[in-house]
Coordinates of C-alpha atoms (C1' of nucleotides) in Angstrom, one line a residue:
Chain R
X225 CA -17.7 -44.5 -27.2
X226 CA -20.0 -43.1 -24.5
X227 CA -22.9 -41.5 -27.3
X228 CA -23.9 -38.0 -26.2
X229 CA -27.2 -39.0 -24.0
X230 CA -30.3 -36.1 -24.1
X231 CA -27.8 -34.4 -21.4
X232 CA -24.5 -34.2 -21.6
X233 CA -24.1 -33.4 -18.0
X234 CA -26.1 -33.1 -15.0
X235 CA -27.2 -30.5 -13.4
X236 CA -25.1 -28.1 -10.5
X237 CA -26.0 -29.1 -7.6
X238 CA -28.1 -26.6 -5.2
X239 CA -25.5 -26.9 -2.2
X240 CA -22.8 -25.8 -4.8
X241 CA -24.8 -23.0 -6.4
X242 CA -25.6 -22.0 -2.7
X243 CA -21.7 -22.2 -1.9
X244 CA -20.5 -19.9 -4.0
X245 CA -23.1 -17.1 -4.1
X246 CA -22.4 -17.4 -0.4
X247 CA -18.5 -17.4 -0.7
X248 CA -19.0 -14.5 -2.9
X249 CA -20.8 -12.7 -0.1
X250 CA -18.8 -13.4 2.4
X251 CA -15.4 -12.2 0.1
X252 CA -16.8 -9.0 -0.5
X253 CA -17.7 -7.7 3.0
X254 CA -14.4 -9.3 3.8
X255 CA -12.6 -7.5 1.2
X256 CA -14.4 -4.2 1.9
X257 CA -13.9 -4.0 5.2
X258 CA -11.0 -1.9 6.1
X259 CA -8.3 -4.1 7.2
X260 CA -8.5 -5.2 11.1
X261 CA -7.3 -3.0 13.5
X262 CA -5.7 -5.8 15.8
X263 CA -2.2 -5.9 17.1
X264 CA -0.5 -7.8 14.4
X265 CA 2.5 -6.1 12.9
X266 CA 3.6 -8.2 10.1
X267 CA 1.0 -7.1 7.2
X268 CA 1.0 -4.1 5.4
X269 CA -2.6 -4.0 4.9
X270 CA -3.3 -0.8 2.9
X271 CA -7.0 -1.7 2.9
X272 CA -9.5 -3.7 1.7
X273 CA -8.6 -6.6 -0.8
X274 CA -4.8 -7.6 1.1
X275 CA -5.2 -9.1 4.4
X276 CA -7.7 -11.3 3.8
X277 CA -6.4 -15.2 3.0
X278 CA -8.7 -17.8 1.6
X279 CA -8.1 -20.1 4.5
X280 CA -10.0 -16.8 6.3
X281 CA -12.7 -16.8 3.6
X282 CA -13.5 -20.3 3.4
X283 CA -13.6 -20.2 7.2
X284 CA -16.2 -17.7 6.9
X285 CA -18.0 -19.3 4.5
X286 CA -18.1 -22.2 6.8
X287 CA -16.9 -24.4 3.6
X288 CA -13.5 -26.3 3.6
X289 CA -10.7 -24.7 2.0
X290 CA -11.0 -27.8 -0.8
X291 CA -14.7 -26.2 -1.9
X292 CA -13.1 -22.4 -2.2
X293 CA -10.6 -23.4 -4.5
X294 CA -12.6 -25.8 -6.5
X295 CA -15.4 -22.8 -7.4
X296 CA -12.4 -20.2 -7.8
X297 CA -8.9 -21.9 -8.7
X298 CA -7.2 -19.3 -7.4
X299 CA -7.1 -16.2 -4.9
X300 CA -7.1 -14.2 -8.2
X301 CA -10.1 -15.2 -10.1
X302 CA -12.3 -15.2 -7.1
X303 CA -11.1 -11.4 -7.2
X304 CA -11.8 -10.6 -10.4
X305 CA -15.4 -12.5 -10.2
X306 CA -16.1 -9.8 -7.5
X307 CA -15.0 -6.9 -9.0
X308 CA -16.1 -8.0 -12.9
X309 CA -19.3 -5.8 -12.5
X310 CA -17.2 -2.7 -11.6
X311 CA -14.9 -3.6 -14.1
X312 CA -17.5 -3.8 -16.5
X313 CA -18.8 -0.1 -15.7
X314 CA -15.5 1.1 -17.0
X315 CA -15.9 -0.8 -19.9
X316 CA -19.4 0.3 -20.8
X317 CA -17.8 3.9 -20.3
X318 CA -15.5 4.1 -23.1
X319 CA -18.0 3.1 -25.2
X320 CA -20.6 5.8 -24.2
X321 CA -17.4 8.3 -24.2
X322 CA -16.4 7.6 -27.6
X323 CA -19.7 7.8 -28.8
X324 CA -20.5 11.4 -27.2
X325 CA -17.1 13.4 -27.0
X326 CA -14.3 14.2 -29.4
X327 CA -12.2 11.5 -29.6
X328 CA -9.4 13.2 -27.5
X329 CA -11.3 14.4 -24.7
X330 CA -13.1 10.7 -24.7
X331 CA -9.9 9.0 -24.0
X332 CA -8.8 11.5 -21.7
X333 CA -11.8 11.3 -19.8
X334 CA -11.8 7.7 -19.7
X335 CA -8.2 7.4 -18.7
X336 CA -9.0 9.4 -15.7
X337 CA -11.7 7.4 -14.7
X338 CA -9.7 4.4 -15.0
X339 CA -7.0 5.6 -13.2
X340 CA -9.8 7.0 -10.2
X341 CA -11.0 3.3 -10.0
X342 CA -7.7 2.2 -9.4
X343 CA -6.4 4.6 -6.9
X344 CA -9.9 3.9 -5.1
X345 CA -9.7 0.3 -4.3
X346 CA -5.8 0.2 -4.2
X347 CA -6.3 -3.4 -3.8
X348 CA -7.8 -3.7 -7.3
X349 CA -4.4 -3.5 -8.8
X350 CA -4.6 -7.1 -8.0
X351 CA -7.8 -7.2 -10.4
X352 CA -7.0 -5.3 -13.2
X353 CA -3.4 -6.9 -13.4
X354 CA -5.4 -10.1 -13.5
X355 CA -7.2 -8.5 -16.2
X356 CA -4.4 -7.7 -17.8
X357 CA -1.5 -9.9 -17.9
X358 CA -1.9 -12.8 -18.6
X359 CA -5.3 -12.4 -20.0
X360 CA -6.0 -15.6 -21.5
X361 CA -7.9 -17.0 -18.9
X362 CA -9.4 -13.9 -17.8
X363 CA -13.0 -13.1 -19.0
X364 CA -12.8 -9.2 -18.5
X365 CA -9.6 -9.3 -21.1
X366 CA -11.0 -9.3 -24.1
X367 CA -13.9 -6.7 -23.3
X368 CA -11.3 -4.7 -21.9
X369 CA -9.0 -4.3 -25.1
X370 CA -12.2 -3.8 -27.3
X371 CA -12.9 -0.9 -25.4
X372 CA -9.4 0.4 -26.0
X373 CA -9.8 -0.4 -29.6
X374 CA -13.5 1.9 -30.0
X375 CA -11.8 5.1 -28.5
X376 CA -8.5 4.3 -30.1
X377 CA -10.4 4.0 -33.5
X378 CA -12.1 7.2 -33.2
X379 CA -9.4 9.3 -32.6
X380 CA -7.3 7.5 -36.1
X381 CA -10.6 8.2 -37.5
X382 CA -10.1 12.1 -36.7
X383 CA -6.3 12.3 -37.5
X384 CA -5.4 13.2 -33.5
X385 CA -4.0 9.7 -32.7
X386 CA -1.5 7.7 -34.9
X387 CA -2.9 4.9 -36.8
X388 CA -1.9 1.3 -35.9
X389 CA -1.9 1.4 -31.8
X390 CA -2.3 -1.8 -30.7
X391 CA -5.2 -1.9 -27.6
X392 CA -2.9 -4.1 -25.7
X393 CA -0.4 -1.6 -25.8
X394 CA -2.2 0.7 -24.6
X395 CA -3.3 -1.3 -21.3
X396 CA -0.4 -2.4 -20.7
X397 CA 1.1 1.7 -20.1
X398 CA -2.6 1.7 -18.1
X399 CA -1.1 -1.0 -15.9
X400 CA 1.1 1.3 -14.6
X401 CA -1.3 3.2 -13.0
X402 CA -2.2 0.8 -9.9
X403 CA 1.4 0.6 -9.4
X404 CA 1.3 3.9 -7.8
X405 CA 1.3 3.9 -3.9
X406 CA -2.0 5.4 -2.5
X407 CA -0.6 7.7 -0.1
X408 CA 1.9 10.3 -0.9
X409 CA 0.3 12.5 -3.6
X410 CA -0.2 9.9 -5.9
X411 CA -3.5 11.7 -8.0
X412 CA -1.0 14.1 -8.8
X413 CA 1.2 11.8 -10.2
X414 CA -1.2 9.6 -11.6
X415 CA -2.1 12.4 -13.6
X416 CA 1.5 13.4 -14.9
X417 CA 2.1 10.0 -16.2
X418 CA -1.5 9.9 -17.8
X419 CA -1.0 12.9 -20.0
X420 CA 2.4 11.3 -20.7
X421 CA 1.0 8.5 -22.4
X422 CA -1.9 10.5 -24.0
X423 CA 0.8 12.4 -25.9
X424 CA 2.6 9.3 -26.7
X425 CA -0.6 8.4 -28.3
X426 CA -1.3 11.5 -30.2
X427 CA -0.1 12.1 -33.9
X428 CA 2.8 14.9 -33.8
X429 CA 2.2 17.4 -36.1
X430 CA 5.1 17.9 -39.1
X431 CA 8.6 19.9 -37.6
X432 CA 9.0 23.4 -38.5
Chain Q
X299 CA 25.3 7.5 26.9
X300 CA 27.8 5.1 25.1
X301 CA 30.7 7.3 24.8
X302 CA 32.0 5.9 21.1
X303 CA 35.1 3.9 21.7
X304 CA 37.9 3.4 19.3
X305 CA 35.8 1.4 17.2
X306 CA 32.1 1.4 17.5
X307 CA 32.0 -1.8 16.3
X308 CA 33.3 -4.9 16.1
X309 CA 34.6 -6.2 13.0
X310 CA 32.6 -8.5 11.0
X311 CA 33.1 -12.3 11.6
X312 CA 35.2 -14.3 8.9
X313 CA 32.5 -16.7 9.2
X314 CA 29.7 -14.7 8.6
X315 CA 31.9 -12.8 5.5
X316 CA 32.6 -16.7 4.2
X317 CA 29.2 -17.5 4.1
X318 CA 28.0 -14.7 2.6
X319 CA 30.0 -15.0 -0.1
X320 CA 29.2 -18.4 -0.1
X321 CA 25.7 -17.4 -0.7
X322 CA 26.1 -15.0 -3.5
X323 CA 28.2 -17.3 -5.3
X324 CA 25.7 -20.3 -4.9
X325 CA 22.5 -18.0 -5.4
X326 CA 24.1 -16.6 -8.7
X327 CA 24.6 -20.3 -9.8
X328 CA 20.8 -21.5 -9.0
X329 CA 19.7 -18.3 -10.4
X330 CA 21.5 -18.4 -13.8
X331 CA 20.9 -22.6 -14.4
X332 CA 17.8 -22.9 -16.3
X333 CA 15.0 -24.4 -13.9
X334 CA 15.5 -28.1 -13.5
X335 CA 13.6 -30.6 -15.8
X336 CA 12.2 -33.2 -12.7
X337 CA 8.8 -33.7 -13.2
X338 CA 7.6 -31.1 -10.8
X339 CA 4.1 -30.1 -12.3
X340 CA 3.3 -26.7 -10.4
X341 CA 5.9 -24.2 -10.7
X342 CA 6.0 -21.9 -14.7
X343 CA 9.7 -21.8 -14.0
X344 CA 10.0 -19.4 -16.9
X345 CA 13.7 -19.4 -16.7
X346 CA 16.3 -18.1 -14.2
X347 CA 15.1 -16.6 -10.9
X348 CA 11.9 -18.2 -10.3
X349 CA 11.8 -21.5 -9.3
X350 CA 14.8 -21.1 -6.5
X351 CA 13.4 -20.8 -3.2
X352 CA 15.1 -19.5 -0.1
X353 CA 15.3 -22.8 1.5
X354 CA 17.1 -24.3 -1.5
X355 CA 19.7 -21.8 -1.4
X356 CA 19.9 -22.0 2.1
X357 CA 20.9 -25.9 1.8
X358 CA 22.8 -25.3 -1.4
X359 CA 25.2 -22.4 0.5
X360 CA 25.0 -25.3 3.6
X361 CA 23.7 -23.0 6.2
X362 CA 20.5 -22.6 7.7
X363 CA 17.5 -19.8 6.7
X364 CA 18.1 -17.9 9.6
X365 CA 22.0 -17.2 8.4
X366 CA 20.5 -16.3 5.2
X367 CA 18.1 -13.9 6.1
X368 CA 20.5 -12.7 8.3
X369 CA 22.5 -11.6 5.4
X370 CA 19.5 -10.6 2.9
X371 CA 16.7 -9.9 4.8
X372 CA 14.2 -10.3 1.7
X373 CA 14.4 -12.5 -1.3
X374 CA 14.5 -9.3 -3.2
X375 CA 17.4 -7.8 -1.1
X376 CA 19.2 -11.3 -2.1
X377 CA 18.5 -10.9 -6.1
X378 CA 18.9 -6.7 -5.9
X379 CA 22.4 -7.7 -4.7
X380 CA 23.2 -10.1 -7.6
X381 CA 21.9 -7.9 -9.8
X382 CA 23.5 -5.2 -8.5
X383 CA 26.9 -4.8 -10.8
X384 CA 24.8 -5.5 -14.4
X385 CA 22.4 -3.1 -12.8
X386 CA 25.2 -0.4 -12.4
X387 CA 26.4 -0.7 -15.6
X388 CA 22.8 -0.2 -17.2
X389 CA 23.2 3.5 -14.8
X390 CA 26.9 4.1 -16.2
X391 CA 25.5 3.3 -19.5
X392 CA 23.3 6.2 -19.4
X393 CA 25.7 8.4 -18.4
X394 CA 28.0 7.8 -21.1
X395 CA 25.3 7.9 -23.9
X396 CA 24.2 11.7 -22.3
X397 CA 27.8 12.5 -23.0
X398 CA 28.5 11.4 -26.2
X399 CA 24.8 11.6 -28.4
X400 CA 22.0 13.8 -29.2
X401 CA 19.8 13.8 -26.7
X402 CA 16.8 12.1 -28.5
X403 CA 19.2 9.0 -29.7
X404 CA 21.1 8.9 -26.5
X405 CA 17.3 8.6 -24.6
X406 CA 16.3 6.0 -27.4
X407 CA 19.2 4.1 -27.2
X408 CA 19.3 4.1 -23.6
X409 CA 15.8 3.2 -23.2
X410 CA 16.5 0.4 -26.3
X411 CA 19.4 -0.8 -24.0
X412 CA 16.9 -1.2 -20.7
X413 CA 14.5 -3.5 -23.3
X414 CA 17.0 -5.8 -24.0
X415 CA 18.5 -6.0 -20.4
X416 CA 14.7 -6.4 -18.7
X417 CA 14.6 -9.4 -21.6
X418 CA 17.4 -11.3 -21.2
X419 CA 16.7 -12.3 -18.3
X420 CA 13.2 -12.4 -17.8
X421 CA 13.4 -12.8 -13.8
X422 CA 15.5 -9.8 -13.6
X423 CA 11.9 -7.9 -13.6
X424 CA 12.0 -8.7 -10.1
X425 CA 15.1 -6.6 -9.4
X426 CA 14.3 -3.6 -11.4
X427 CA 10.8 -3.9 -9.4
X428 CA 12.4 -3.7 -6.8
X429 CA 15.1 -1.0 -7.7
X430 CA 11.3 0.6 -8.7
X431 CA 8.7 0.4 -6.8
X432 CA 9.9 1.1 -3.1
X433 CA 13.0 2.7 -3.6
X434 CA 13.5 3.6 -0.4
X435 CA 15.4 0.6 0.7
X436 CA 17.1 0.0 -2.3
X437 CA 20.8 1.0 -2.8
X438 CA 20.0 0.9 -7.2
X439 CA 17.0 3.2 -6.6
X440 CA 18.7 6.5 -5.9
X441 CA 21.5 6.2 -9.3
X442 CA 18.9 4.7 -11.4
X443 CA 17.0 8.2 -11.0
X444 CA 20.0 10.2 -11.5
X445 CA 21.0 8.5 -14.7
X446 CA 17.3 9.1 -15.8
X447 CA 17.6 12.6 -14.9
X448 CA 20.9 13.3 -17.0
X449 CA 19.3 12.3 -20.1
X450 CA 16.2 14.2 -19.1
X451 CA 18.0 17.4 -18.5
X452 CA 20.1 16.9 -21.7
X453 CA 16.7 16.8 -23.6
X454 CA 15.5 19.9 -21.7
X455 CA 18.0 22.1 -22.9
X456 CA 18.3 21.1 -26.2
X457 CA 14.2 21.8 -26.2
X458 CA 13.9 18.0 -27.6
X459 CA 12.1 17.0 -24.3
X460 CA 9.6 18.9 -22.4
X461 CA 10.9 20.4 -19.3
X462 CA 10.1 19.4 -16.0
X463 CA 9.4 15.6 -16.5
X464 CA 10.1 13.7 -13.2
X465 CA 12.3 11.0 -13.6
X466 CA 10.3 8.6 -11.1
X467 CA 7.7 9.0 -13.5
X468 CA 9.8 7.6 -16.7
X469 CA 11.2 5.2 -14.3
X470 CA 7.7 4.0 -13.7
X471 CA 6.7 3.9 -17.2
X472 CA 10.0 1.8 -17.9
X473 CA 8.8 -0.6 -15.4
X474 CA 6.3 -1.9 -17.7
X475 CA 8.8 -3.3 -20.3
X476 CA 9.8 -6.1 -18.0
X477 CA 6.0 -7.2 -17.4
X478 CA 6.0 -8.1 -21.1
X479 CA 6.2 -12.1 -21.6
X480 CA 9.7 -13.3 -23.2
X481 CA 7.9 -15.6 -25.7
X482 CA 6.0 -14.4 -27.9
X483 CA 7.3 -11.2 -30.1
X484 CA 8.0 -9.3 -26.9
X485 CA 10.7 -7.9 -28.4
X486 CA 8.2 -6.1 -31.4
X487 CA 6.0 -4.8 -28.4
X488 CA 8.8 -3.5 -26.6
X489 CA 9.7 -1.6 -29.1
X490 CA 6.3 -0.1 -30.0
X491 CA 5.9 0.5 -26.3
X492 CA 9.2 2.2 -25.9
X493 CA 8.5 4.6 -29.3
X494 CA 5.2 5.6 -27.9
X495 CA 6.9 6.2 -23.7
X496 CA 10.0 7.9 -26.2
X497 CA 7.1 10.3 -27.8
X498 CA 5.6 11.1 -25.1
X499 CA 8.3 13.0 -23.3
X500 CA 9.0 15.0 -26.3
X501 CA 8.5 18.4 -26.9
X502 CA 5.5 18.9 -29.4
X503 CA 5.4 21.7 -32.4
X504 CA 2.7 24.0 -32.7
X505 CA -0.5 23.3 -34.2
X506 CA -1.2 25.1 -37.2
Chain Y
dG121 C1' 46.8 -17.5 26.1
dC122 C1' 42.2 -17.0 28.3
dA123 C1' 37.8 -15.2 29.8
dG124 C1' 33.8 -12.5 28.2
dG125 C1' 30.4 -11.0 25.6
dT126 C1' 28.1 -10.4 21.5
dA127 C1' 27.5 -11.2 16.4
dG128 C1' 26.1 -14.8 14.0
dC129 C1' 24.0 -19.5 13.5
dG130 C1' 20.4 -23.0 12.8
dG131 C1' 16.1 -24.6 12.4
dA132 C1' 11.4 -24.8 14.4
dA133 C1' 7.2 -22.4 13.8
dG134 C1' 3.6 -19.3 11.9
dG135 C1' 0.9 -17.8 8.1
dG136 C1' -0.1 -18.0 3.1
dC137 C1' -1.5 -20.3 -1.4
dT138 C1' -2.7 -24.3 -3.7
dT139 C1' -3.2 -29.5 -4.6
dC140 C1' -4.8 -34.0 -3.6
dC141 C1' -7.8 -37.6 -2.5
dG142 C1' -11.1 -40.4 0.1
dC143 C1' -15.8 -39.7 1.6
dT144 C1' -20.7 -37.6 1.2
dT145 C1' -24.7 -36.8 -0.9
dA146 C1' -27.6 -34.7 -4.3
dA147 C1' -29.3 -35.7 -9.0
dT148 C1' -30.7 -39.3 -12.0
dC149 C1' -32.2 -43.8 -13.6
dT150 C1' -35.1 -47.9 -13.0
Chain C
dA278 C1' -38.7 -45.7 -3.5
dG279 C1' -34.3 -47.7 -4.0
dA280 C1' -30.0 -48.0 -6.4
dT281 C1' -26.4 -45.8 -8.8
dT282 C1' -22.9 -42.5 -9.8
dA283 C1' -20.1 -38.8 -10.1
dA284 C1' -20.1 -33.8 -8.5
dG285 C1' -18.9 -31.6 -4.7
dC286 C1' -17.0 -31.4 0.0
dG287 C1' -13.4 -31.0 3.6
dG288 C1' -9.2 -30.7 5.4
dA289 C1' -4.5 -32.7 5.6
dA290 C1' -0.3 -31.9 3.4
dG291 C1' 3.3 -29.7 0.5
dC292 C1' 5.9 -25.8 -0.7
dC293 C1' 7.0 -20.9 0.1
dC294 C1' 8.6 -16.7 2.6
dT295 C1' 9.7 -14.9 6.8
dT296 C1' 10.3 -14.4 12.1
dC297 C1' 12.0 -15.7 16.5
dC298 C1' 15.0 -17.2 19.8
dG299 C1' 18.2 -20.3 22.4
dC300 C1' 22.9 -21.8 21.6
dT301 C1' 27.6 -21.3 19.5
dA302 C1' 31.9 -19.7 18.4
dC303 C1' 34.5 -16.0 16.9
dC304 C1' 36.6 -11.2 18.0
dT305 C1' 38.5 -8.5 21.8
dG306 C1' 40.7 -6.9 26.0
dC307 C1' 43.5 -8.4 29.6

DNA sequence: GCAGGTAGCGGAAGGGCTTCCGCTTAATCT
DNA sequence: AGATTAAGCGGAAGCCCTTCCGCTACCTGC
């Protein structure tokens, strides 16, 4: 039954590796762009990321919609190909942070920067929700939780966070985070539910 | 301008008040029958609420869409209002427990009795998201805070809870209990993620 | 009862995401 | 170079939610 030949499979083809770094161009600026300023009432459109449908990207691409879907299965993974490299930044951070502060100002720190990329790029909820939910399909997952798991390590390591946190735990109270409407004076509360969790996370020292 | 007559208004048309209890009762039907075992590849159909789509109902109650949306002008309006009784009782629960228990057992088991509600029915996420996230067109929004608040406040003054938590702000945490999957041990990780929301509003001793 | 007027009705239509499948065409083999 | 073959392409089609608007039929005032 069909013996494995010297290759297994041929070769992408150029007009498909050409495809998709140019649909991958063309969703970014389209994603960045702040939402058009025509007449139409219907969407919300906070910026960037909502708005923009794949019919629209695949348009621009000047592919059919068939070729969009076939390099990204869905609206959500071409999303989280974009942002992966941003995504990754964060990651890399925890791991620098845990290395050069005290455990509790390390996860601190990184919570506020997590919660700074999401309040940026409102429409990245989309992403990180991808990232985190289901998970099991999602490349930035796993990289994700072990970066929970370092700073959550070092401070059990230094007796200031319980023992036994589970990292998906953890990113799962982060989720909330991108929940929070933009406008309003959501940094503020952003912040209020961070230091929240952080205590939630901390040991509690014995009752009088 | 429109001096008001006797009545303002006209009264509401036995038709319209057939149909939409018509509606209700067929939408609670669809909603609570596990989803239907055709053959239908696409849909997760999890159980319960997804899987129904407007149109179905539509047929089901034997009207057309634009009599449905007439009454429930969102498919979240539509499920908030089924909801709406099990929803209340979740809010009178709260008040009760404030009443009769501590305050730190009366939050736990409030927040214990929220789990298990957000689990049963594992599309109900979408109403609570809805009595969540806007708020400001939702009729469950506005009590849900209140009964949040009582138990808050109760904490306060017995010094169990820090003072000035906003009740939005648990609400929001709450919210991520019914994001976690049904299968699994989602009842284990509710737990562990109510213990560490639960510790995180308390008061915390002084270091040595 | 009957005329009037408006609340309510129905379903076509618009826009979105995703799937399917016959045709093209680049990579590979001879 | 020519033949072969399957990866890749395009867009019609299906299903969803929601909006719009002409027509109907039910309350109301006479």
């Amino acid at each position: 039954m069909t013996p494995p030949s010297r290759r297994a499979t041929r070769a992408t083809r150029t007009d498909a590796l050409t495809n998709r770094a140019r649909i991958l161009a063309v969703a970014g600026e389209a994603f960045a762009a702040p939402s058009e300023a025509s007449g139409a009432p219907g969407a919300s459109g906070v910026s960037g990321v909502s708005g923009v449908s794949m019919t629209a990207i695949a348009k621009l691409a000047g592919v059919g919609v068939g070729t969009l879907y076939r390099h990204f299965p869905t609206r959500e993974a071409l999303i989280v190909e974009l942002y992966h490299q941003e995504i990754q930044k964060v990651i890399d951070l925890a791991h620098t942070l845990a290395a050069d502060l005290p455990p509790l100002e390390a996860l601190r720190r990184w919570f506020e920067e997590v919660a700074r990329y999401g309040k940026l790029k409102y429409g990245v909820s989309e992403v990180i929700h991808a990232a985190t939910n289901g998970g099991l399909d999602d490349k930035n997952y796993e990289p994700f939780l072990r970066a929970i798991a370092v700073l959550l390590d070092a401070g059990t390591a230094s007796g200031d966070l319980k023992p036994g946190i589970e990292p998906e735990d953890v990113l799962l109270q982060l989720s909330v985070l991108w929940r929070i409407p933009p406008s309003d004076n959501g940094t503020a509360r952003a912040a209020r539910v961070l230091a929240l969790i952080l205590d939630g996370l901390r040991t509690r020292p014995a009752n009088p």
